[in-house]
Coordinates of C-alpha atoms and ligand atoms in Angstrom, one line a residue:
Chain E
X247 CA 111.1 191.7 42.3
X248 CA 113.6 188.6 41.8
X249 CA 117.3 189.8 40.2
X250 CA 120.0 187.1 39.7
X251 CA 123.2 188.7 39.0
X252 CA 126.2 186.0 37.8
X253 CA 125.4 183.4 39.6
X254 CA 128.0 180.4 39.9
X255 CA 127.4 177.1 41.3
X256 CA 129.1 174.1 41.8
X257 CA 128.7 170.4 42.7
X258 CA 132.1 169.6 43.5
X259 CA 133.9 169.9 40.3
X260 CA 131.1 169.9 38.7
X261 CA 129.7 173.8 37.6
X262 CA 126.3 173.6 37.3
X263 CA 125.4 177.4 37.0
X264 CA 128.0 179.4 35.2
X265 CA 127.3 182.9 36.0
X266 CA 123.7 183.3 35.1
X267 CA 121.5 186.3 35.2
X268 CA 118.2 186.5 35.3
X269 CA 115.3 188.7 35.9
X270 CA 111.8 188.6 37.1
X271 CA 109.6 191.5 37.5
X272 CA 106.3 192.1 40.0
X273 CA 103.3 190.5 38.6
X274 CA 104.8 188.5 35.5
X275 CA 104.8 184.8 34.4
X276 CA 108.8 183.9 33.7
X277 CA 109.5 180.4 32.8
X278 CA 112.7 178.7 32.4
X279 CA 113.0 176.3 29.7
X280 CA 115.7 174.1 29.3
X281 CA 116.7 170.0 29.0
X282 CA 117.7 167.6 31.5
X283 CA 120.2 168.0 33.9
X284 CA 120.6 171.9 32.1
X285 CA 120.7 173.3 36.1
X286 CA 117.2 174.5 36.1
X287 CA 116.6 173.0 39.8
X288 CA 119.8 174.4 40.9
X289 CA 119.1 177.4 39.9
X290 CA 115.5 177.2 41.9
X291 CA 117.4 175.4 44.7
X292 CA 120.0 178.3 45.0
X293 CA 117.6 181.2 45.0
X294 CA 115.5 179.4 48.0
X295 CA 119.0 179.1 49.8
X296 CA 119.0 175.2 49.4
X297 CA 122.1 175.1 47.5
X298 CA 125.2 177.4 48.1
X299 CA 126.2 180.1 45.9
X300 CA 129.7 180.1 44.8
X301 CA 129.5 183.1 43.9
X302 CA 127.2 186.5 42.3
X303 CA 123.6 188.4 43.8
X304 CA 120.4 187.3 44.5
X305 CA 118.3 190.3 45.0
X306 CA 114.7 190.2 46.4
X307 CA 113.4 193.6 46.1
X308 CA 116.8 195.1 46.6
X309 CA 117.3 192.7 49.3
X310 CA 120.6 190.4 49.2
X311 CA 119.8 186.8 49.6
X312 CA 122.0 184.6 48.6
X313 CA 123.4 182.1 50.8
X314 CA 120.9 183.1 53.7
X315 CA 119.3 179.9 55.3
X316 CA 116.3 178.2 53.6
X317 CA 113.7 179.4 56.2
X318 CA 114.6 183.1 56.3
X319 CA 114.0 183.1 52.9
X320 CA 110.8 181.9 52.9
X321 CA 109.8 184.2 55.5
X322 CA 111.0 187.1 53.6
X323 CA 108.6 185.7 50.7
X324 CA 109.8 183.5 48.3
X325 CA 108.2 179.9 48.4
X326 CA 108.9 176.6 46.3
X327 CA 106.8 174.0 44.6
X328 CA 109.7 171.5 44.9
X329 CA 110.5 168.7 41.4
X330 CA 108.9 165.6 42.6
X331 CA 106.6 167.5 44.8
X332 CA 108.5 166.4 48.3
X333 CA 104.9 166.8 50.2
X334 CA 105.1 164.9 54.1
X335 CA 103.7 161.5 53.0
X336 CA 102.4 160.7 56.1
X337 CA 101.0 163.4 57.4
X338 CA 97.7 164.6 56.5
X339 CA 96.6 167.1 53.5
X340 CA 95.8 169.7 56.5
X341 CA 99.0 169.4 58.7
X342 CA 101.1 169.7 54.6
X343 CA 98.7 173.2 54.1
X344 CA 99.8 173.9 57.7
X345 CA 103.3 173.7 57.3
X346 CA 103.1 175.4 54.2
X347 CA 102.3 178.2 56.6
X348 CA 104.3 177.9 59.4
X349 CA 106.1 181.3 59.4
X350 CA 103.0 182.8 59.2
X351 CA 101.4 183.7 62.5
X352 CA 97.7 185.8 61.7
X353 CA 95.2 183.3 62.3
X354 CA 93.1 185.4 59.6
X355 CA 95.5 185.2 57.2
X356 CA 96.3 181.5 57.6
X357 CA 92.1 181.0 57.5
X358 CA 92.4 182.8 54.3
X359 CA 95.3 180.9 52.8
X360 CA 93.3 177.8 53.5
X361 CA 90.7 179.3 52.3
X362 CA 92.5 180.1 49.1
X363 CA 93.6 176.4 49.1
X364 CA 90.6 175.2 49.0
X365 CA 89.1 177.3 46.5
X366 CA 91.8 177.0 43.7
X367 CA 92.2 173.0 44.6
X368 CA 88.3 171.9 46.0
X369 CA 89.7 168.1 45.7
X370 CA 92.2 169.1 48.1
X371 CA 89.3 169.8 50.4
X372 CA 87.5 166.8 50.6
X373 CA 90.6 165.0 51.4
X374 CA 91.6 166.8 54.3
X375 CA 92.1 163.8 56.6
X376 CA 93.9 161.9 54.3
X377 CA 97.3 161.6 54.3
X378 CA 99.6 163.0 51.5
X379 CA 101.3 159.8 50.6
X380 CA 97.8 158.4 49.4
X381 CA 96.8 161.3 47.0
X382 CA 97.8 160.7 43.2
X383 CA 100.1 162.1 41.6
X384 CA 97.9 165.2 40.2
X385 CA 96.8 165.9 43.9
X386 CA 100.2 166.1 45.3
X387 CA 101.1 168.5 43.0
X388 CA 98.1 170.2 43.8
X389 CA 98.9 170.5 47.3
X390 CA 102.5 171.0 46.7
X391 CA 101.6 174.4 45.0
X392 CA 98.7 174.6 47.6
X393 CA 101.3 174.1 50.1
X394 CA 103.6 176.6 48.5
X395 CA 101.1 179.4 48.4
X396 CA 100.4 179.3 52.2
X397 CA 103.0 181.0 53.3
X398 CA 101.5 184.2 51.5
X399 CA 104.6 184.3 48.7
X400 CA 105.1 187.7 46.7
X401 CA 107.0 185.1 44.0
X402 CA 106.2 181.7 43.6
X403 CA 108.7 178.8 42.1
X404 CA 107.3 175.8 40.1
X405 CA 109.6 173.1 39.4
X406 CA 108.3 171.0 36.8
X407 CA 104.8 171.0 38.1
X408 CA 103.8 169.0 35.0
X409 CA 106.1 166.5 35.6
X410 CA 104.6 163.0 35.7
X411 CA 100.9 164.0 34.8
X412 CA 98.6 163.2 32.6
X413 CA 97.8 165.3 30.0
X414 CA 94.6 166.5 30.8
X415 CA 95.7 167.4 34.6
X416 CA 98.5 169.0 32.9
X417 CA 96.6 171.5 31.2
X418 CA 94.3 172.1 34.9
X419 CA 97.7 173.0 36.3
X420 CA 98.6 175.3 33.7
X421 CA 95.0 177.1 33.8
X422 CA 95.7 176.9 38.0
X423 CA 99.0 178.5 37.5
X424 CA 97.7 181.2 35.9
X425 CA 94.7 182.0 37.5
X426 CA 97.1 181.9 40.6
X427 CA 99.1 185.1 39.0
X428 CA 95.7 186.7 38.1
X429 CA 95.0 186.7 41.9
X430 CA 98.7 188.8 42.5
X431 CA 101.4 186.4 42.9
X432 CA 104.2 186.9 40.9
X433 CA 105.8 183.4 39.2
X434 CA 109.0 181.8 37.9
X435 CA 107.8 178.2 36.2
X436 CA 110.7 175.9 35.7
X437 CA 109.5 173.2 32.9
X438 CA 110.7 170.0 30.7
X439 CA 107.4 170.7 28.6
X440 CA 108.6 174.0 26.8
X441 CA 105.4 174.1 25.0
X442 CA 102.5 175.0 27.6
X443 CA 105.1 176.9 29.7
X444 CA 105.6 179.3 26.6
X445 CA 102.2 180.1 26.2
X446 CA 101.5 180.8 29.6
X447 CA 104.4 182.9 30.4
X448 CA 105.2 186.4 29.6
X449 CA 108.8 186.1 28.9
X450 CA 111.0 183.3 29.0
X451 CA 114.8 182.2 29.6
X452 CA 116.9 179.3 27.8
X453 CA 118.8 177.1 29.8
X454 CA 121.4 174.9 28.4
X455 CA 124.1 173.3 30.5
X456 CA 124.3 176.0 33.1
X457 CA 124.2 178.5 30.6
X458 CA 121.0 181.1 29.8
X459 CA 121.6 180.7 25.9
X460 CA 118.5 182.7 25.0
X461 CA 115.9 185.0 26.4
X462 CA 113.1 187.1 25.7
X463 CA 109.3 187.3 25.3
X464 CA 107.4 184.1 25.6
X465 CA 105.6 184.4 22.6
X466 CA 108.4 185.3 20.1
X467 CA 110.6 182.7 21.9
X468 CA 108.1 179.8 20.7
X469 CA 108.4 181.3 17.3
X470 CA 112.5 181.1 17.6
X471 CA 113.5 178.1 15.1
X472 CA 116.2 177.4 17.6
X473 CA 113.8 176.7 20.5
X474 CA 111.3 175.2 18.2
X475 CA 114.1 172.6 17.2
X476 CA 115.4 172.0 20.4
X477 CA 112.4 172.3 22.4
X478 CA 109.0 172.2 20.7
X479 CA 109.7 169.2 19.0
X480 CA 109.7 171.1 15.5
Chain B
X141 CA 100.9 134.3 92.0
X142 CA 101.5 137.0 94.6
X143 CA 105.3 136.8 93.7
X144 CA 104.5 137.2 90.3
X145 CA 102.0 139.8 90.6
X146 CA 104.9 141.4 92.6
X147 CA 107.3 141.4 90.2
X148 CA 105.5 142.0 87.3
X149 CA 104.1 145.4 89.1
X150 CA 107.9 145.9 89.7
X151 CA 108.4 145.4 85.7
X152 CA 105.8 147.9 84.8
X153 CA 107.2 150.8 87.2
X154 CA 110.8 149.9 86.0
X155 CA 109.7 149.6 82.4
X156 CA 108.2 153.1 82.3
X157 CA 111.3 154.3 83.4
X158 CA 113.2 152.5 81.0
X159 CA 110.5 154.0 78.5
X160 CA 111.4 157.6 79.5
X161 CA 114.8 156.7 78.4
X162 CA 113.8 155.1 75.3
X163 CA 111.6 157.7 73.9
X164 CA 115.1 159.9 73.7
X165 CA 116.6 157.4 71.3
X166 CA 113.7 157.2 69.2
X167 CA 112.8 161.1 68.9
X168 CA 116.7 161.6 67.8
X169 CA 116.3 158.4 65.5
X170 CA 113.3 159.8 64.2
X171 CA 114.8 162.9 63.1
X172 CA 118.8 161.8 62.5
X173 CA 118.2 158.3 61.3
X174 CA 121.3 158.0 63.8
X175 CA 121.3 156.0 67.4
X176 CA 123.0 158.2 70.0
X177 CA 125.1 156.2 72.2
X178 CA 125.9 159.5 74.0
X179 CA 121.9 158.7 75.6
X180 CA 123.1 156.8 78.5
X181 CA 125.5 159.0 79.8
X182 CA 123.2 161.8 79.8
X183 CA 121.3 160.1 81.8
X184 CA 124.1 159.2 84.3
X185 CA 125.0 163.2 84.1
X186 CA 121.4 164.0 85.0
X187 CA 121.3 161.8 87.9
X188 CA 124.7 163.0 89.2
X189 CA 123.0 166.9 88.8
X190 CA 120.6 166.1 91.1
X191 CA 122.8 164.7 93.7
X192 CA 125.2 167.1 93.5
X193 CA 122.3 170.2 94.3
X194 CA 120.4 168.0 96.5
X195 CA 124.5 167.9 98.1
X196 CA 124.2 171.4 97.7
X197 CA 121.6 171.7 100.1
X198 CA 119.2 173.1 97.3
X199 CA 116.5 171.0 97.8
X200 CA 115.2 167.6 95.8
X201 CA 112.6 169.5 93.6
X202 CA 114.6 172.0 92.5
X203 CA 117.7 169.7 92.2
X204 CA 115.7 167.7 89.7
X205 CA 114.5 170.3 87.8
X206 CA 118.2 171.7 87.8
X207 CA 119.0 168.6 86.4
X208 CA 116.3 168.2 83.6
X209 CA 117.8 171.8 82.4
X210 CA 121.5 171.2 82.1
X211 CA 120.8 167.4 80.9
X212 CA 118.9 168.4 78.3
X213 CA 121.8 171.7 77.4
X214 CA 124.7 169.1 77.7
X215 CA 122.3 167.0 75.3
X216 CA 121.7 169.2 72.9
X217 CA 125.4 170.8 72.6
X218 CA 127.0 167.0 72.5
X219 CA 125.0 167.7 69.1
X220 CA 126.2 171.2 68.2
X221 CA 129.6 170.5 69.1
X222 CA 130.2 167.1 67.7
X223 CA 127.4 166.0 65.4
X224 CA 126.9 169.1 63.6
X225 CA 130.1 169.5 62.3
X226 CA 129.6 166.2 61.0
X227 CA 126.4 166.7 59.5
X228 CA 127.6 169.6 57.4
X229 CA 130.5 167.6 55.8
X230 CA 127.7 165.2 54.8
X231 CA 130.1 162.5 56.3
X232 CA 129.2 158.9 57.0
X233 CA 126.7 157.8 59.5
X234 CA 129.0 155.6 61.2
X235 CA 131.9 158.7 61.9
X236 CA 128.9 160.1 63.8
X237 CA 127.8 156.8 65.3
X238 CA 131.4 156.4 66.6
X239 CA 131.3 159.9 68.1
X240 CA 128.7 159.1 70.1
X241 CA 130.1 155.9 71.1
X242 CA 133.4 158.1 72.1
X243 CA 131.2 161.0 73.9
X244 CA 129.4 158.5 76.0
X245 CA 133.1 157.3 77.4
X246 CA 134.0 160.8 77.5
X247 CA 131.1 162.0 80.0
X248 CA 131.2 158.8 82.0
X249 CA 134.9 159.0 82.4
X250 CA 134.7 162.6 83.4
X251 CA 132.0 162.2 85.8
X252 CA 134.4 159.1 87.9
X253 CA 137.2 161.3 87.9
X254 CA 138.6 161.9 91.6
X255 CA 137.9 165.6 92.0
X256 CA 134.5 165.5 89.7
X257 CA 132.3 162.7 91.8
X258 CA 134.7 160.1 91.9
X259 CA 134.5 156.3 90.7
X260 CA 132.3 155.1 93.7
X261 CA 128.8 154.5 94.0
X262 CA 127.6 157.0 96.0
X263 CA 124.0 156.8 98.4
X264 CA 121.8 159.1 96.0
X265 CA 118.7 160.6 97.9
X266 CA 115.3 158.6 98.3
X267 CA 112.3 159.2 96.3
X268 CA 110.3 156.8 99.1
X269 CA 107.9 160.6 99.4
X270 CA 105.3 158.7 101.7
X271 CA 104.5 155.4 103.3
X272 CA 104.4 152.3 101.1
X273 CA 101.4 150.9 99.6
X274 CA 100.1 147.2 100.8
X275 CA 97.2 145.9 99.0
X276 CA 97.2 142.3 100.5
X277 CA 100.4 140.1 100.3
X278 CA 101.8 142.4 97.7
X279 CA 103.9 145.9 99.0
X280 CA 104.4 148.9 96.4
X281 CA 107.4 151.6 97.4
X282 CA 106.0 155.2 97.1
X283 CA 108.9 155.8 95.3
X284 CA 107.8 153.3 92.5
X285 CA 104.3 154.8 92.4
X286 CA 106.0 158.4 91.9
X287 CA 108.1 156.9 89.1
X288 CA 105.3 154.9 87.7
X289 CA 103.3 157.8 87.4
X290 CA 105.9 160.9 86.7
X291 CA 107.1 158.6 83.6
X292 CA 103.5 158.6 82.4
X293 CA 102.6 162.2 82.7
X294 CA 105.7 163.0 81.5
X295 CA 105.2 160.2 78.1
X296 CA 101.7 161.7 77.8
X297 CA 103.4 165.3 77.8
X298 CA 105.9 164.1 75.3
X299 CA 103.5 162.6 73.0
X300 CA 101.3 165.7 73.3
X301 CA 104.2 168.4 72.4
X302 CA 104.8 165.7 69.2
X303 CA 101.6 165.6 67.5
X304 CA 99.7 168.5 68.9
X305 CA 102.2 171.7 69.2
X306 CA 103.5 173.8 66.4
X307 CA 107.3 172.5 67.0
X308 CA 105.9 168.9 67.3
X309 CA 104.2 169.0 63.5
X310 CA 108.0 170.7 62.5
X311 CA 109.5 167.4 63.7
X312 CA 107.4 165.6 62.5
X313 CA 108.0 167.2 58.9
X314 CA 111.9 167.2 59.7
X315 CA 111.7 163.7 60.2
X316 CA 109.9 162.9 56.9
X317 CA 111.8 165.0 54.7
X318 CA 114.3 167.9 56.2
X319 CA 114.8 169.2 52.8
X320 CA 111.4 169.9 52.1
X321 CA 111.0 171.0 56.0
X322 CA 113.8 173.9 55.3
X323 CA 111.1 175.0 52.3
X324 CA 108.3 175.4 54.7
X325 CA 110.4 177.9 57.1
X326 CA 111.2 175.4 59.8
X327 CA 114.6 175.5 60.8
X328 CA 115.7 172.6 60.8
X329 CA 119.1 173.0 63.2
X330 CA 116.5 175.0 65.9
X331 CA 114.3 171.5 65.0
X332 CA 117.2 168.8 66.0
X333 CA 119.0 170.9 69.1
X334 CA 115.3 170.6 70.7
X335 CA 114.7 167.2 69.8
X336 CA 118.7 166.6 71.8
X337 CA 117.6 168.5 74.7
X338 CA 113.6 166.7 74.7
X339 CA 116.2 163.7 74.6
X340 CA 118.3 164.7 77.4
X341 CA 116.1 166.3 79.7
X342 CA 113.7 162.8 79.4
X343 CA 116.8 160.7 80.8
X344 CA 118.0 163.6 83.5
X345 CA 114.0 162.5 85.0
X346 CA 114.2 158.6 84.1
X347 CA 118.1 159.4 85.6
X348 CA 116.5 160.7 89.4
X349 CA 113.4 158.1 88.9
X350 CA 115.6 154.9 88.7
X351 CA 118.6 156.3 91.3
X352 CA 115.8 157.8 93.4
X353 CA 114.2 153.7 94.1
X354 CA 117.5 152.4 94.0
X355 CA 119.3 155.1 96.1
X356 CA 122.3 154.8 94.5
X357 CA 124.7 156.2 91.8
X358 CA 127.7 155.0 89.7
X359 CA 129.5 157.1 87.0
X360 CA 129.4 153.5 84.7
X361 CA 125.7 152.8 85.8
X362 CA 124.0 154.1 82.4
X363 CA 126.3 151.8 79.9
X364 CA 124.2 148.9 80.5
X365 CA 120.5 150.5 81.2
X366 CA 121.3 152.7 78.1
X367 CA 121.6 149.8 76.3
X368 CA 118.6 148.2 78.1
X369 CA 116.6 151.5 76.8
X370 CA 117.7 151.4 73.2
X371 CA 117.0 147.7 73.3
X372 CA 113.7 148.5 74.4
X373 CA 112.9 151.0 71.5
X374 CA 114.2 148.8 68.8
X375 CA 111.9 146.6 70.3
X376 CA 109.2 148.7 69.9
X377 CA 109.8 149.8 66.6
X378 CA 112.4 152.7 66.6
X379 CA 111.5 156.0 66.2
X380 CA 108.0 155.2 66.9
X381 CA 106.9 157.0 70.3
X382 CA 104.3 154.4 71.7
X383 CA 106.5 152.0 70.5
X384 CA 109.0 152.9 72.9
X385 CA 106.6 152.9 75.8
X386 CA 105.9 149.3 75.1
X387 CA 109.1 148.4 74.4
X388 CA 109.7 150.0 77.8
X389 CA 107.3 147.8 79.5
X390 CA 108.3 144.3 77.8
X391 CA 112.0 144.5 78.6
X392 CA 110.7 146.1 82.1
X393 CA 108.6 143.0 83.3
X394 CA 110.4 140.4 81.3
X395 CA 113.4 140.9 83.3
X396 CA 111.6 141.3 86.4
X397 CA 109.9 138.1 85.8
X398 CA 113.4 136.5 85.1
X399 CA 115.3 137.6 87.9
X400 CA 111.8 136.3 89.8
X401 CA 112.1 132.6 88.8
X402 CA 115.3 132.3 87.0
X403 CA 117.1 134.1 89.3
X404 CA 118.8 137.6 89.2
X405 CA 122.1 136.4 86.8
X406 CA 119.7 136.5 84.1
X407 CA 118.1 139.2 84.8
X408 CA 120.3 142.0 83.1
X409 CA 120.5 139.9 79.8
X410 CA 116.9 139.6 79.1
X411 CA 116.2 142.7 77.5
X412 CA 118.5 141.3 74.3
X413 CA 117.0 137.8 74.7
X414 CA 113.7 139.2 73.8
X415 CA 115.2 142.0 71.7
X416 CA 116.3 139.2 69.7
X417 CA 113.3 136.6 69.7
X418 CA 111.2 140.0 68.5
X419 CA 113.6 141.1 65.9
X420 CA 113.0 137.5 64.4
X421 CA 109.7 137.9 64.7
X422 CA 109.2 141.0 63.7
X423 CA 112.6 142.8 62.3
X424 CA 111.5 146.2 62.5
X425 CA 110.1 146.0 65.9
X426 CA 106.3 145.5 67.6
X427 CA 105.2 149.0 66.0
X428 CA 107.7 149.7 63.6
X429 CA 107.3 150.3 59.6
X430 CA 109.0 148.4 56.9
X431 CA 111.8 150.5 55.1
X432 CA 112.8 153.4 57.7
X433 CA 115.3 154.9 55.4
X434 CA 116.7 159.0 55.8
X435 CA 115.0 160.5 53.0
Ligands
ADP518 N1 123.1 167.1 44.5 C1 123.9 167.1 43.3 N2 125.1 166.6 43.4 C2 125.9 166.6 42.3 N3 125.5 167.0 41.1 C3 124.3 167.5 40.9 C4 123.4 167.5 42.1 N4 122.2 168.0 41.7 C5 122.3 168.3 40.3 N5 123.6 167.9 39.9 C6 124.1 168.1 38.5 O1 124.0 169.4 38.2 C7 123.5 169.6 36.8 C8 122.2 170.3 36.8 O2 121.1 169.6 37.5 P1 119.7 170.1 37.7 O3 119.7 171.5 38.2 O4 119.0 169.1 38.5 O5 119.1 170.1 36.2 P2 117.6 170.2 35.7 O6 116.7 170.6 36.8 O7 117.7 171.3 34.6 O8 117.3 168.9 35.1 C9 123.4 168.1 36.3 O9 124.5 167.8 35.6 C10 123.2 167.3 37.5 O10 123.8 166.0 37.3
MG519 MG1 115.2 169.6 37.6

């Protein structure tokens, strides 16, 4: 589905990504794992054609991508669940789910996004009206991923959807997430909290300063005394 | 109290003009954070379209609507041409404050030279459409009732395409956070160029409203309305759509009033005196929120 061949990035003189490959195939759970400021934002922010690409592939389904604009690439099916959310404060929950799917132009299948919406996130529904900026934290995540979904993704990217929440919303997000894949859409989850991202996913990538240091199968990875010291807290 | 009836009627039909210009320094405030000196001079440029077709023998209605076209193109690709570039470098807000600044002078200049229109006024072509309106002591031009009422319709229009169209919500969502606007599939360059010509075509119909009463034209008459309009958006709260429509109407009677019973030396200076007794007041304007900053 997602292939990311080599891929160099730069600040400035700063090189956040150097030459990273990574792979994400149709209908798995990848996470990337890795500390602050490690690049695992960039590397999100690259593949959705936020950031430029000094240099290497980005393949969606055989499909070069790198460097296209932002909004081609979401039409052509990747969608982001941005760090720190970035909903439109003051518009309303609807008009966010809205724009979430504004390349998409089948009233059915915007109905049925909604729809889908709704049903993963019912709090998101009885707050229609309201506007985004005066949800808590946990619902503008929510509606950030709700948001994301709208526009009908084949791959969905999470940054840090746990970010900030407490720890019993954290593990709705997690259950979320996955029930999300169970319904068809494959996922890369980008996460501070190696832990719960580990267990959800079915293989996972190290990040460490711009570097994929590790990778493998989620479950053996939270086994890995390297990962355990530097990321489980053990 | 008929003279001040009179003139404050004359305040409203001005001030709705002066709104139509307003509204194009708000939208592109909205969405840039930046103030586009260039405003005025578009709005010269559309006035001088119209009285070149009209001089062309193609007829007022079409002339206008000529005019609202290549306003709002030469609008939007004052952006493409000179903004954009600018915007991609990431450079400071003041380099593309002072190319607007330098645009405006640009257009203006161009428009006086000898073989373009030349410096002089010129007698532009009445908008007085049928026979004036008395209602007792007080006597209303038909050309202000057509400019009254064209601004509205077209402010209603305006505020319609904003909040209830597809490419009004994307504006919208450009204008609270571009970033997250590119995510949704809006694109965002598509999103500014329309807001430019929204902008520009606006002051090309303000541009025939205002020279149509007055019937006449001067390549240096939109310096000081420009600034009159961009007083009367800060007023209302910039960036804020009804805002501007109010802000319109304050600076539109106020000076009215003043040139009434103070005299007309005062009456091009009142839109800053009450720009600056609101702006004490109220420092982000009648409407405005606190803490506009570009996300
Ligand atoms: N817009 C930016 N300008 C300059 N440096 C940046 C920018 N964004 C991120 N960086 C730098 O790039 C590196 C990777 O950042 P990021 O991808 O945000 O890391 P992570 O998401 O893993 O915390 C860090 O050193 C960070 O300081
Ligand atoms: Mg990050």
């Amino acid at each position: 589905m997602l292939k990311v061949t080599d891929l160099n990035v730069f600040y400035g003189p700063i090189h956040a990504l150097k030459g990273i490959s990574l792979e994400v195939n149709d209908g798995e759970i990848v996470t990337l794992i890795g500390s602050n400021g490690a690049g695992k934002s960039t590397t999100l922010n690259t593949i959705t054609g936020l950031v430029k690409a000094a240099s290497g592939s980005i393949q969606l389904d055989g499909t070069e991508i790198a460097n296209m604009a932002p909004h081609k690439i979401v039409q052509l099916g990747i969608s982001l669940s941005p760090e720190g959310r970035e909903v439109f404060p003051a518009l309303t929950v609807e008009e966010n789910l809205r724009l979430g799917a504004f390349t998409r132009s089948s009233k059915g299948e915007i109905e049925a996004n909604y729809q889908r919406a709704y049903d993963l996130f019912p709090r998101l529904k009885e707050r229609i009206k309201q506007t985004a900026g005066t949800l808590s934290g946990g619902e503008q995540q929510m509606l950030a991923i709700g948001r994301a979904l709208m526009s009908s993704p084949k791959i969905l990217l999470l940054d840090e959807p746990s970010m900030g929440l407490a720890p019993n919303l954290v593990l709705m997000i997690f259950d979320l997430i996955r029930s999300i894949n169970q319904q068809g859409t494959t996922i890369l989850l980008i996460e501070q909290n190696a832990n719960m991202a580990l267990s959800i996913a079915n293989r996972a990538y190290v990040l460490e300063t711009g570097n994929i240091s590790l990778s493998g199968d989620a479950h053996e990875l939270a086994r890995d005394d390297r990962v355990r010291r530097a990321y489980l807290g053990g | 109290m008929v003279t001040f009836l009179g003139a404050t009627i004359n305040g409203l039909v001005l001030g709705m003009a002066y709104a139509l210009i307003a509204v194009g320094y708000s939208l592109v405030f909205g969405i840039l954070r930046l103030i586009n000196f260039a405003h005025g001079s578009i709005y010269v440029f559309g006035a001088y379209m119209v009285y070149l077709f009209v001089s062309l023998q193609v007829g007022l209605f079409p002339s206008i609507l000529l005019a609202i076209l290549l306003a709002g193109l030469l609008a939007l690709l004052v952006d493409k041409i000179t903004l954009e570039p600018l915007r991609k470098k990431n450079s400071m807000l003041i380099s593309d404050l002072i190319t607007t600044v330098g645009v405006s002078f640009i257009i203006q200049n161009v428009l006086s030279v000898e073989k373009v229109f030349g410096s002089e006024r010129k007698v532009f072509p009445s908008l007085n459409l049928f026979s004036n309106i008395t209602i007792g002591h007080i006597t209303i031009q038909s050309s202000q009732i057509i400019m009254f009422v064209v601004a509205l319709l077209l402010l209603l229009v305006l505020t319609f395409i904003v909040n209830k169209t597809k490419i009004g919500l994307s504006m919208r969502a450009t204008e609270q956070n571009s970033r997250a606007a590119k995510l949704m599939g809006i694109n965002v360059n598509f999103v500014i160029s329309f807001t430019f010509f929204l902008g520009g075509a606006s002051a090309a119909i303000a541009g025939a409203l205002i020279c149509g009463y007055y019937q006449v034209i001067s390549p240096t008459m939109g310096s000081l309305i420009g600034l009159k309009a961009f007083a009367a958006a800060v007023v209302g709260g910039i960036g804020i759509l009804h805002g501007s429509v109010v802000g319109g109407l304050v600076v539109g009677v106020c000076e009215c009033l003043a040139a009434q019973y103070l005299g007309s030396n005062v009456r091009d200076p009142m839109a800053f005196v009450i720009l600056i007794i609101i702006l004490i007041i109220k420092p982000n304007g009648l409407f405005g929120k606190k803490g506009i900053t570009k996300v």
